[in-house]
Short mmCIF file of C-alpha atoms and ligand atoms in Angstrom, two decimals:
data_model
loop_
_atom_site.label_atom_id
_atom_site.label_comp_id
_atom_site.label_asym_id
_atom_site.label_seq_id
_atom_site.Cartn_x
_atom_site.Cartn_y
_atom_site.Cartn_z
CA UNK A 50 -16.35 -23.16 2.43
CA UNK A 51 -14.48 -25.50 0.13
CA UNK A 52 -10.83 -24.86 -0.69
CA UNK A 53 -10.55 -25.26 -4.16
CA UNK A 54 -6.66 -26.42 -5.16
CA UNK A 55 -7.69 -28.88 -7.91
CA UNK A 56 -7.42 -26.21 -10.94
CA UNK A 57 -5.39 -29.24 -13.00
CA UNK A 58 -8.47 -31.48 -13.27
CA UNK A 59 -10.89 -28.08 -14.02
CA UNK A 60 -11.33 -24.26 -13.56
CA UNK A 61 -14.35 -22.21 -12.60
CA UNK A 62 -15.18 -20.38 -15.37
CA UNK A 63 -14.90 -17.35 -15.12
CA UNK A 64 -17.81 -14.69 -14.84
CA UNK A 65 -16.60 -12.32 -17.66
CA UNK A 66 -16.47 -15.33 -19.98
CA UNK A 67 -19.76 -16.96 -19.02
CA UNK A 68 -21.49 -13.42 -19.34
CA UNK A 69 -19.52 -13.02 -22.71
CA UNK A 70 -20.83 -16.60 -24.02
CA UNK A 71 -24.94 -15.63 -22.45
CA UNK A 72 -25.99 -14.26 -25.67
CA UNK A 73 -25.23 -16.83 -27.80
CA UNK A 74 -27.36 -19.24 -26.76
CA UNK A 75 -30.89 -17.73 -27.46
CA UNK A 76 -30.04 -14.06 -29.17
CA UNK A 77 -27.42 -14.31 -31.83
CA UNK A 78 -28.55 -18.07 -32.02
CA UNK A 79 -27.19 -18.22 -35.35
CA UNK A 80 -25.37 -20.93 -37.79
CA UNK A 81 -22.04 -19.22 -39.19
CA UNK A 82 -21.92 -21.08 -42.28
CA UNK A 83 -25.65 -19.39 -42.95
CA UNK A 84 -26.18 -17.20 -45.43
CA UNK A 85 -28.41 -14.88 -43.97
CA UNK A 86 -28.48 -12.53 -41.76
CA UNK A 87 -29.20 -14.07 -38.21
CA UNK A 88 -25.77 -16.29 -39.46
CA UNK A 89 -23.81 -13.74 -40.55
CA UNK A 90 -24.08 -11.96 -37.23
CA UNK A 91 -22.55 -14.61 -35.40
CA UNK A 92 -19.84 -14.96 -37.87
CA UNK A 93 -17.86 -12.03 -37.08
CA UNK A 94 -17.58 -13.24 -33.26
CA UNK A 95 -16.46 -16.74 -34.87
CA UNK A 96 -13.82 -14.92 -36.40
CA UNK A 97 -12.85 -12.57 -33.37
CA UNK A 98 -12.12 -15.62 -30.80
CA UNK A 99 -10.15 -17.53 -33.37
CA UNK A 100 -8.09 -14.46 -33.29
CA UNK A 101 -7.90 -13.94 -29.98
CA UNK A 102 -7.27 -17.73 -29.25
CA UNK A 103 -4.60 -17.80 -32.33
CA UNK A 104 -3.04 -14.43 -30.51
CA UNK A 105 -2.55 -16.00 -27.22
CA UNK A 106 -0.08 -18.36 -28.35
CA UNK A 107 1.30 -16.38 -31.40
CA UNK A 108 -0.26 -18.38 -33.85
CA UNK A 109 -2.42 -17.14 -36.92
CA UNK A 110 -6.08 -17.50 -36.82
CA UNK A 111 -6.07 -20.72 -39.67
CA UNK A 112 -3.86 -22.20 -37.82
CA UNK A 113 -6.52 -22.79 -35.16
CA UNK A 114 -8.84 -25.70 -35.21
CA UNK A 115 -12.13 -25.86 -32.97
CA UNK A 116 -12.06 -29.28 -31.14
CA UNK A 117 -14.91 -31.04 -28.28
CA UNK A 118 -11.82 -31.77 -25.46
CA UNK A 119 -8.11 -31.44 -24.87
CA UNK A 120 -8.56 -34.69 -25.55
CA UNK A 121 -10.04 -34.95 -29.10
CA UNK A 122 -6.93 -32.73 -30.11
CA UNK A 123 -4.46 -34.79 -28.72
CA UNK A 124 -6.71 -37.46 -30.33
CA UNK A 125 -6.86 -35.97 -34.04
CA UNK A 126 -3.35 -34.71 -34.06
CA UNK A 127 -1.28 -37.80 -33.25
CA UNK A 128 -3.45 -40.26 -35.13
CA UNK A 129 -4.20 -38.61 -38.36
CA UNK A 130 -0.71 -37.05 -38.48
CA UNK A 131 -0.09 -41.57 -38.30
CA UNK A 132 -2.01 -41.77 -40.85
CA UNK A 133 -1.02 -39.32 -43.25
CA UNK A 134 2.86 -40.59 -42.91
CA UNK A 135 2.80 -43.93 -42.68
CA UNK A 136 3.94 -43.87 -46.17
CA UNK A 137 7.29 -42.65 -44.81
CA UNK A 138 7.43 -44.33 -41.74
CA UNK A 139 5.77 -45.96 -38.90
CA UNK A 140 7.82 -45.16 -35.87
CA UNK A 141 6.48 -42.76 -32.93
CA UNK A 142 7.98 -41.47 -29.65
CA UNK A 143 6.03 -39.83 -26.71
CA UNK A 144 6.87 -40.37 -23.26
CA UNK A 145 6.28 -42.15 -20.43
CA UNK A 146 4.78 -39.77 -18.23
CA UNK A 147 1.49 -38.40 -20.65
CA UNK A 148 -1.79 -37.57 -20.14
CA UNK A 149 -4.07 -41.13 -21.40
CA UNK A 150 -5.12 -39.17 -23.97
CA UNK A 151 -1.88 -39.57 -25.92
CA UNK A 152 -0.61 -42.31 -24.34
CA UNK A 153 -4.23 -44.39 -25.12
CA UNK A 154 -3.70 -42.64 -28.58
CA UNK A 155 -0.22 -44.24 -29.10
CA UNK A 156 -1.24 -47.72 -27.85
CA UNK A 157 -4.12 -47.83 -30.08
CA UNK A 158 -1.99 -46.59 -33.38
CA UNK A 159 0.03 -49.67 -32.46
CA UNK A 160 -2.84 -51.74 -33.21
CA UNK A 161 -2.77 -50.17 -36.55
CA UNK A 162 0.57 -51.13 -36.96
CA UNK A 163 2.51 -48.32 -35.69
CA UNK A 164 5.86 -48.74 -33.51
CA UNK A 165 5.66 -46.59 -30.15
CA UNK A 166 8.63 -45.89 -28.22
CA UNK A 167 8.08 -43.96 -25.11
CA UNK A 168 10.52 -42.13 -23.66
CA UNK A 169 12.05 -43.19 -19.68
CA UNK A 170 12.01 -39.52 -17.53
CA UNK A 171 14.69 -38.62 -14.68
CA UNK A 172 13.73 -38.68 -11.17
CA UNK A 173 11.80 -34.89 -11.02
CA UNK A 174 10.12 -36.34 -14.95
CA UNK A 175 12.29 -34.78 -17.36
CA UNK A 176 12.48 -36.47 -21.11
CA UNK A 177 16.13 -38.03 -20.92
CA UNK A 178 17.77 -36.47 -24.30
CA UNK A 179 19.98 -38.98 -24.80
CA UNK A 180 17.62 -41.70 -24.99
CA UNK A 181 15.43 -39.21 -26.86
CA UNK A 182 18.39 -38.80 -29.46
CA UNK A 183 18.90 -42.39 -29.68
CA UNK A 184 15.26 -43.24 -30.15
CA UNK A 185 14.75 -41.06 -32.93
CA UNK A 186 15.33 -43.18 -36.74
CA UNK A 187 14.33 -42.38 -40.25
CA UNK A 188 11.38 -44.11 -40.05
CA UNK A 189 10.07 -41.22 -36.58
CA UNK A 190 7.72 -39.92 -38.29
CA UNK A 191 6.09 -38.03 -34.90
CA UNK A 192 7.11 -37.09 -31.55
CA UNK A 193 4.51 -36.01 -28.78
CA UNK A 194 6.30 -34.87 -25.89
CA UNK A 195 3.76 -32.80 -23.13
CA UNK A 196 4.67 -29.15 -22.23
CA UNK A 197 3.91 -29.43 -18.36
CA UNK A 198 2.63 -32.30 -16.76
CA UNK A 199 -0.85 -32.82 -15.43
CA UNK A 200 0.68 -34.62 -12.02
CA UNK A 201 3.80 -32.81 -11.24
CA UNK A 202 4.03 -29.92 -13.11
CA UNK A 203 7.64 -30.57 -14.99
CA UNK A 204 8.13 -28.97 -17.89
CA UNK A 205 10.02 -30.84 -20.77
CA UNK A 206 12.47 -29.21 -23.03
CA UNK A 207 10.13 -28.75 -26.01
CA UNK A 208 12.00 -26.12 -27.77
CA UNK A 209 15.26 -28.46 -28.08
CA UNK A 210 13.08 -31.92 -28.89
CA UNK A 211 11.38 -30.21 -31.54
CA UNK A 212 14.60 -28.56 -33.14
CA UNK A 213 16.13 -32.25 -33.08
CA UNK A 214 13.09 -33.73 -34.48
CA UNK A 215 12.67 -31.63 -36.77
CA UNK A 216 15.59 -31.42 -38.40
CA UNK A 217 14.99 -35.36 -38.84
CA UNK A 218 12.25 -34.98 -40.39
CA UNK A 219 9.34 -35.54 -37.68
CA UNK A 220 6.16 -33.94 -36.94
CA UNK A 221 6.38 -32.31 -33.64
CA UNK A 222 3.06 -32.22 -31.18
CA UNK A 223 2.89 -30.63 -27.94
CA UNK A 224 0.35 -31.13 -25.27
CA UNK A 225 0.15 -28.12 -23.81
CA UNK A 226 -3.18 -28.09 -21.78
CA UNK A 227 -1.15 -27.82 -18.30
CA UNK A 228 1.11 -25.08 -19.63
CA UNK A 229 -1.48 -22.70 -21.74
CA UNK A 230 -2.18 -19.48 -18.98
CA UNK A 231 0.91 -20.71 -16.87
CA UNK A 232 3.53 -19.75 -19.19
CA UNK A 233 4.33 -17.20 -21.87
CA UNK A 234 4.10 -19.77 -25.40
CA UNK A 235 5.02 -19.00 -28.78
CA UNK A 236 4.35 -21.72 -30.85
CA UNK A 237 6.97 -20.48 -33.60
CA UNK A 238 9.44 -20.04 -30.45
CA UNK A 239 8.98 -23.56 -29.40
CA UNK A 240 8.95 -24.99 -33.23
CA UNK A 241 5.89 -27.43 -32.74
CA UNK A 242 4.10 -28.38 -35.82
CA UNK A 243 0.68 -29.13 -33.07
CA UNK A 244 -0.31 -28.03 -30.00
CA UNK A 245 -3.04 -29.20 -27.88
CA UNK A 246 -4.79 -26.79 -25.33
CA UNK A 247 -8.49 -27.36 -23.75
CA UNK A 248 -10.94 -24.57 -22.67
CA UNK A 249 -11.74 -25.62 -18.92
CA UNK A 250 -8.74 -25.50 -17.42
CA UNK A 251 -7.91 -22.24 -18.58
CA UNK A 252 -11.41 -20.79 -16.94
CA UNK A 253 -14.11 -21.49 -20.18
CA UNK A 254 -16.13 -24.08 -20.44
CA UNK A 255 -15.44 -28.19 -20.11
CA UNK A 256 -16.56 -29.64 -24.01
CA UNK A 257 -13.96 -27.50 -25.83
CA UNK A 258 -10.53 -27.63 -27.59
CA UNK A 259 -7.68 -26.71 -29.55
CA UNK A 260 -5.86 -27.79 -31.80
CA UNK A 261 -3.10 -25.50 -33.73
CA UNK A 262 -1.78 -26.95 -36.52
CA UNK A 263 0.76 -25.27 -38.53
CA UNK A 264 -0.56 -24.18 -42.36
CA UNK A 265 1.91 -26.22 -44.04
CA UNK A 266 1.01 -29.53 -41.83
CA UNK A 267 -2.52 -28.81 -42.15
CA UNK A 268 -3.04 -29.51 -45.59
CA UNK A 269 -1.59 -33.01 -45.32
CA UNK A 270 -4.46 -33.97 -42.55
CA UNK A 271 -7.46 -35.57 -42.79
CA UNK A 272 -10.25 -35.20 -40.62
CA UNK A 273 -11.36 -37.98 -37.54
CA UNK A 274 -14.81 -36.61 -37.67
CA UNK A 275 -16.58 -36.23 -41.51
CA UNK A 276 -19.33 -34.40 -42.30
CA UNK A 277 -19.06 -30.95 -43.23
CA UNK A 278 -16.62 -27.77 -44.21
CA UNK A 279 -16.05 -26.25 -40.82
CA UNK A 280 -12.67 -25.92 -39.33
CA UNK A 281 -11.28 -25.92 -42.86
CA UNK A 282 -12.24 -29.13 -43.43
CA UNK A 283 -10.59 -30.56 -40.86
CA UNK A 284 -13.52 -31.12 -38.09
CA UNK A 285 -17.06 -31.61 -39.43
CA UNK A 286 -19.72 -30.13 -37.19
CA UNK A 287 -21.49 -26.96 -36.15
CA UNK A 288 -19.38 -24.67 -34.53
CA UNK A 289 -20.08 -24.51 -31.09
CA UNK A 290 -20.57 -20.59 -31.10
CA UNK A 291 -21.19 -20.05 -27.16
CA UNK A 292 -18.13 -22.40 -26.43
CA UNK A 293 -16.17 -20.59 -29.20
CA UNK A 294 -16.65 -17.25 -28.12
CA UNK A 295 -16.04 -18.13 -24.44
CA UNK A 296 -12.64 -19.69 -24.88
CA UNK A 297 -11.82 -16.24 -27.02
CA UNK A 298 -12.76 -14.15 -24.18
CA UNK A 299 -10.63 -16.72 -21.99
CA UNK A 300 -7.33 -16.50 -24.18
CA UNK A 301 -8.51 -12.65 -24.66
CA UNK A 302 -8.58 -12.33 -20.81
CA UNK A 303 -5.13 -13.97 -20.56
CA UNK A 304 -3.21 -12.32 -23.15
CA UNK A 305 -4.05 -8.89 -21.17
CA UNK A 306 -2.84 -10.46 -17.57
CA UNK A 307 -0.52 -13.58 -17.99
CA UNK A 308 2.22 -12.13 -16.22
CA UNK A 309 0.15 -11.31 -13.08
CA UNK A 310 -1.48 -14.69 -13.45
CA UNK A 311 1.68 -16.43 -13.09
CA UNK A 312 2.65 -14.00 -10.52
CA UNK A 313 -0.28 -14.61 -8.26
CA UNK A 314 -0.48 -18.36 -8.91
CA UNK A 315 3.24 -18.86 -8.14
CA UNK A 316 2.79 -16.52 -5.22
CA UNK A 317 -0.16 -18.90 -3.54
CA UNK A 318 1.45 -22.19 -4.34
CA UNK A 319 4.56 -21.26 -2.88
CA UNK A 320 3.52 -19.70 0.33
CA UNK A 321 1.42 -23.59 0.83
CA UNK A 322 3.75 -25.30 -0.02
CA UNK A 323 6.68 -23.64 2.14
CA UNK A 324 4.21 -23.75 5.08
CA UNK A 325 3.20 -27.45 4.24
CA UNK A 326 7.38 -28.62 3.67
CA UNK A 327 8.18 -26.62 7.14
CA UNK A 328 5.77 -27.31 9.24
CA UNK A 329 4.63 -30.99 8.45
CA UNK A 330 7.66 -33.35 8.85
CA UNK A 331 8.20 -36.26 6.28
CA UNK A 332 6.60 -34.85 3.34
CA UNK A 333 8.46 -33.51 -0.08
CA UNK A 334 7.17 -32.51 -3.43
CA UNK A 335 7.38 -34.47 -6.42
CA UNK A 336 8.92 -33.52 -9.70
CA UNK A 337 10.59 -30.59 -10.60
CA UNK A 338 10.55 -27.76 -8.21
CA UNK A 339 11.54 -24.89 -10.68
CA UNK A 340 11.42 -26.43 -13.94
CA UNK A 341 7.70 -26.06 -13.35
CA UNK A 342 4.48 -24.86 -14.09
CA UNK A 343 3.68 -22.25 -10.92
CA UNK A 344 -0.01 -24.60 -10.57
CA UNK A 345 1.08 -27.37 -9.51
CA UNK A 346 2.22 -28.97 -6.35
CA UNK A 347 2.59 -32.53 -5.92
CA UNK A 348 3.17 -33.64 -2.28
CA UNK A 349 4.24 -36.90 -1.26
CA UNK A 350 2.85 -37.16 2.95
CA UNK A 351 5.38 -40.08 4.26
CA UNK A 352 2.91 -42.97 5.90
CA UNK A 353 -0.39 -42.23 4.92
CA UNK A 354 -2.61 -43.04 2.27
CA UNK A 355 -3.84 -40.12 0.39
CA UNK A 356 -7.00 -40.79 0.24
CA UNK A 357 -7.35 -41.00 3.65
CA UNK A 358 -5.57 -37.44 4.13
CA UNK A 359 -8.74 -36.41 1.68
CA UNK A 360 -11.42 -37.89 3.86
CA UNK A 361 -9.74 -36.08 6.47
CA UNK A 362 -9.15 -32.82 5.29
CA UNK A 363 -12.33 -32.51 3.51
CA UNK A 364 -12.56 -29.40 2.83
CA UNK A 365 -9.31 -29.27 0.67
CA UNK A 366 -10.35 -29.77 -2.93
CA UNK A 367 -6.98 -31.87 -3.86
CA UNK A 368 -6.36 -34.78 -6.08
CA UNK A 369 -4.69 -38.22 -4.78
CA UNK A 370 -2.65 -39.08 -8.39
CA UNK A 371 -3.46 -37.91 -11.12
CA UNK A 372 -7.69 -37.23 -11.14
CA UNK A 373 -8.48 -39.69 -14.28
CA UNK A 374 -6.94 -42.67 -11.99
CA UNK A 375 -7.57 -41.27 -8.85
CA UNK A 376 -10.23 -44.50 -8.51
CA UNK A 377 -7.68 -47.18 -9.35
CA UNK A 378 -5.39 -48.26 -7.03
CA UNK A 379 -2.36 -48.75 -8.97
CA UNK A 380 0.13 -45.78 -8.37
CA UNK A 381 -0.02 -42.82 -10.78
CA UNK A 382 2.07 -43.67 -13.67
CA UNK A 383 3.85 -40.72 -13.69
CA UNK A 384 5.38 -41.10 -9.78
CA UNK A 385 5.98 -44.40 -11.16
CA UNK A 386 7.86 -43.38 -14.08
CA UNK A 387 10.09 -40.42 -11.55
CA UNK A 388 10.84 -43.76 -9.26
CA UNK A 389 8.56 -42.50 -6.61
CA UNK A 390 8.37 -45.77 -3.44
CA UNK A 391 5.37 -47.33 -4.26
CA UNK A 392 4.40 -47.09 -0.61
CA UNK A 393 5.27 -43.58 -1.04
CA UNK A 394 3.45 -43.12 -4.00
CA UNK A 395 -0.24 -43.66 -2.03
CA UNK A 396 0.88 -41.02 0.20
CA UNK A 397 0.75 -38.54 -2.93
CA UNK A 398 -1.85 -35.35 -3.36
CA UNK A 399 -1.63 -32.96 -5.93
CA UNK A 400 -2.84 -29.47 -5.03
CA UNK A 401 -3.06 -27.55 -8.29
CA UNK A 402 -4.13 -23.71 -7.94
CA UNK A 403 -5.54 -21.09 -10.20
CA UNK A 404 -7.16 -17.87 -10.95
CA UNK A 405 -9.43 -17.28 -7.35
CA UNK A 406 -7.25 -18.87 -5.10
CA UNK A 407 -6.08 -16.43 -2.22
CA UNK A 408 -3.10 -16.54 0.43
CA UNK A 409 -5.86 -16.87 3.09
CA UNK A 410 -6.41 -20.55 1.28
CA UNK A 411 -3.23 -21.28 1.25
CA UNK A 412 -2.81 -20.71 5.29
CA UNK A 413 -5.80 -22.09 6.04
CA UNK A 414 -5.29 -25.04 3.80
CA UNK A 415 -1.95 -25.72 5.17
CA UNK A 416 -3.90 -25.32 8.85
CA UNK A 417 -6.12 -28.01 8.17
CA UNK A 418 -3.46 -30.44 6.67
CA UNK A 419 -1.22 -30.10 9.81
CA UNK A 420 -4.46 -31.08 11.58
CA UNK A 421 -5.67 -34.30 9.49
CA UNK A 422 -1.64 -35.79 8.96
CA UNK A 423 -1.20 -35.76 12.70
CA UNK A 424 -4.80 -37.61 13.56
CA UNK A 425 -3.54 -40.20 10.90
CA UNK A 426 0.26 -40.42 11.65
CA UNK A 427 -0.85 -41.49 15.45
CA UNK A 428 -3.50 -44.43 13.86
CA UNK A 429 -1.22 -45.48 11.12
CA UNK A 430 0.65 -48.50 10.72
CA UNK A 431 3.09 -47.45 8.29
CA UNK A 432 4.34 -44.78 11.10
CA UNK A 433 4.64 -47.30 13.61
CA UNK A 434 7.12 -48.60 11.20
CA UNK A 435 9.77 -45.44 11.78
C1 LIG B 749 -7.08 -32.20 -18.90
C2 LIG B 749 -5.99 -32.65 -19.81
C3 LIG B 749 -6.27 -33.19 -21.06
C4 LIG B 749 -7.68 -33.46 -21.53
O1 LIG B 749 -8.41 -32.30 -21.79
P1 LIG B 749 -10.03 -32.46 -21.84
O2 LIG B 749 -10.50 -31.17 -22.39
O3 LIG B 749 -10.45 -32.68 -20.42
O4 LIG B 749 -10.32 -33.61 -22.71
C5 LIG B 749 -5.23 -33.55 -21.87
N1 LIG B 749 -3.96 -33.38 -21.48
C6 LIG B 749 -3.63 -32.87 -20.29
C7 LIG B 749 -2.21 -32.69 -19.92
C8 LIG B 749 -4.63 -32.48 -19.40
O5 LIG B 749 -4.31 -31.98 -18.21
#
């Protein structure tokens, strides 16, 4: 049976939301903005999971906008949030270490004439305030700084960025897909003006997306997709219903258990990756190792190619940089960006771990690995090189 410790790139979803999203797709088949009564009985559940989703991260339900990805959020909030302020400036900062869905964003708003300044990290891939302070001018008219990385885990210290910014005058996003069911959010708390979360790696479906966007911002926005009324005008489109509902019951599901979530995530990554640091010699993690999300564990495995560790250890779900590059073979930007040894840096896998992970997956995981690193330590040339 397959060990499943790639919860970063997607989750399961989860039986209680699948059974919750069933009906929707040939009984209450309805169109919400319908009249009648086969729409009007789907509207009410419309308007339950935008509560429950708005709930989970203390937002209020019009503050919630019904997106296709993670990435169409990221996608809608930093480019028409460009758009709408390019009056008063054209300067944006975002960091180094993003997911490509802001950081291919940024590069093409530069096209459009846009300045993009994107912020160095330290060696674990912390935002470095001072350059952050320095980079920010009259003309900043947005800063998208990620919650928890995709790769590594770090979190960045949204909270104080977005108090800074703000008081400049900057629109403040967040991409928070990493962080959203690994850590208690407030969106108030942090002071974000956006935040970006995405259904399937929080146990609904892939194909669906959040975006909040605070009331006062959202009236200045313009919609990427035209068409229709839904999403208060700001994403054209029937409403997914099944989808909808699903990622309510998700966020509905996680406002009851978040804190024995974390708990039992935290407790599985750290019992692998004690085992994995103790027992196998010449590895270390990468990033921060408590400034982080409790998912994520980023191991660098000294003279071999991580790929190879894959092949090897097959039955370890795992990713070898971050799983969007995973088929180039440039190093991951982000163990680029934390000054990670480029030889080092194909030695990298990223075990991320979720919901229906157990201990026993953790030992045996960490079994296996001892296994597969010593076959390849004794056939590899870079260990020869010790
Ligand atoms: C997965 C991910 C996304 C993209 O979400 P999709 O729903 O897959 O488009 C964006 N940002 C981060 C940090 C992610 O991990």
């Amino acid at each position: 049976m397959a060990i499943y410790f790639d919860n970063s790139a997607t989750t399961r979803v989860d039986p209680v939301v699948r059974d919750a999203m069933i009906p929707f797709f040939s009984d209450k088949y309805g169109n919400p903005s319908s009249i009648h009564s086969v729409g009007r009985e789907v509207r009410g559940d419309v308007i339950r999971a935008r509560e429950l989703v708005a709930e989970l991260i203390k937002a209020t339900p019009d503050e919630i906008v019904f997106t296709g990805s993670g990435s169409e959020s990221d996608n809608l909030a930093i480019t028409q949030t460009a758009r709408a302020f390019k009056h008063k400036g054209r300067h944006i900062i975002t960091t180094s270490v993003e997911h490509k869905a802001v950081l291919e964003t940024c590069r093409a708003l530069e096209d459009e004439g846009f300045e993009v300044t994107y912020l160095p990290v330290d060696e674990k891939g912390v935002v470095d305030m001072e350059f952050f302070k320095k980079a920010l001018r009259d003309d900043t008219i947005l800063v998208s700084v990620m919650l928890a990385n995709n790769e590594i885990g770090t979190v960045q210290p949204v909270k104080e960025i977005a108090e800074i910014a703000s008081a400049r005058g900057a629109i403040v996003h967040t991409d928070a897909v990493q962080a959203v069911g690994k850590m208690h959010i407030d969106v108030n708390e942090l002071g974000v003006h956006m935040l970006t979360f995405s259904g399937h790696k929080i146990y609904a479906p892939k194909g669906i997306g959040v975006l909040y966007v605070d009331i006062e911002l959202r009236e200045k926005l313009k919609p990427l997709i035209h068409g229709g009324q839904q999403e208060g005008g700001l994403r054209a489109g029937t409403e997914n219903v099944p989808y909808i509902v699903g990622l309510g019951k998700a966020c509905e599901i996680l406002i009851g258990t978040l804190d024995s979530e974390i708990r039992h995530i935290k407790s599985v990554r750290d019992r692998f990756e004690k085992r994995v640091l103790e027992e196998i010699s010449d590895t270390y993690v990468n990033g921060h190792t408590h400034k982080r999300v409790p998912s994520i564990s980023d191991i660098t495995f000294k003279y071999i190619e991580g790929e190879a560790l894959m092949v090897y250890a097959q039955e370890i779900c795992c990713s070898a940089g971050s799983a969007c590059t995973s088929s180039s073979v440039n190093p991951s930007h982000v163990l680029t960006a934390i000054n990670i040894d480029p030889v080092d840096c194909h030695g990298a896998l990223r075990f991320s771990f979720g919901r229906f992970n157990t201990l026993e997956e953790a030992d045996r995981a960490v079994d296996i690995l001892k296994n597969a690193v010593e076959k390849l330590r004794k056939m590899s040339p870079l260990c020869a090189r010790k």
